[in-house]
C-alpha cells in the first residue's frame, strides 16, 4: 500500500480517538457516541487520501 493510504488511515484513527475522548468528557454525550461521530467524521475527512491510496496500489 502507498504511504498516502496509511496517512489517511492514521488521520481517521486520530480523529476517532479525539471524538471518543471528547464524548467521554461531555455531560450530554457518551464515549460510544463520541467515538461513532469521530469515526464518521474521520472517515469523511480522510476519504480522498484513502481513495487515492487504494487506486494507486
XYZ file of C-alpha atoms in Angstrom:
57
model
C 0.000 0.000 0.000
C 1.223 3.517 -0.754
C 2.112 5.899 2.051
C -0.805 8.207 1.258
C -3.230 5.412 2.200
C -1.652 4.988 5.635
C -1.638 8.741 6.209
C -5.406 8.738 5.586
C -5.968 5.779 7.907
C -3.868 7.407 10.622
C -5.748 10.677 10.230
C -9.107 8.891 10.521
C -7.913 6.970 13.599
C -6.689 10.140 15.273
C -10.000 11.921 14.719
C -11.907 8.869 16.019
C -9.749 8.859 19.156
C -10.272 12.600 19.704
C -14.037 12.166 19.250
C -14.081 9.353 21.806
C -12.179 11.482 24.319
C -14.468 14.442 23.813
C -17.538 12.224 24.094
C -16.255 10.742 27.346
C -15.666 14.198 28.835
C -19.039 15.582 27.751
C -22.032 15.863 30.070
C -24.592 15.133 27.374
C -22.761 12.565 25.230
C -21.192 9.163 25.863
C -17.887 7.582 24.924
C -19.539 5.450 22.229
C -21.463 8.321 20.657
C -18.271 10.401 20.557
C -16.356 7.507 19.022
C -19.077 6.959 16.423
C -19.144 10.623 15.465
C -15.350 10.720 15.389
C -15.215 7.625 13.182
C -17.730 9.125 10.773
C -16.008 12.497 10.597
C -12.565 10.922 10.387
C -13.574 8.696 7.510
C -15.294 11.512 5.646
C -12.332 13.869 6.064
C -9.690 11.301 5.108
C -11.647 9.575 2.326
C -9.777 11.350 -0.502
C -6.419 10.169 0.855
C -7.675 6.616 1.338
C -9.206 6.575 -2.156
C -6.008 7.837 -3.790
C -4.010 5.227 -1.873
C -6.327 2.409 -2.923
C -6.452 3.462 -6.557
C -2.673 3.746 -6.900
C -1.857 0.360 -5.354
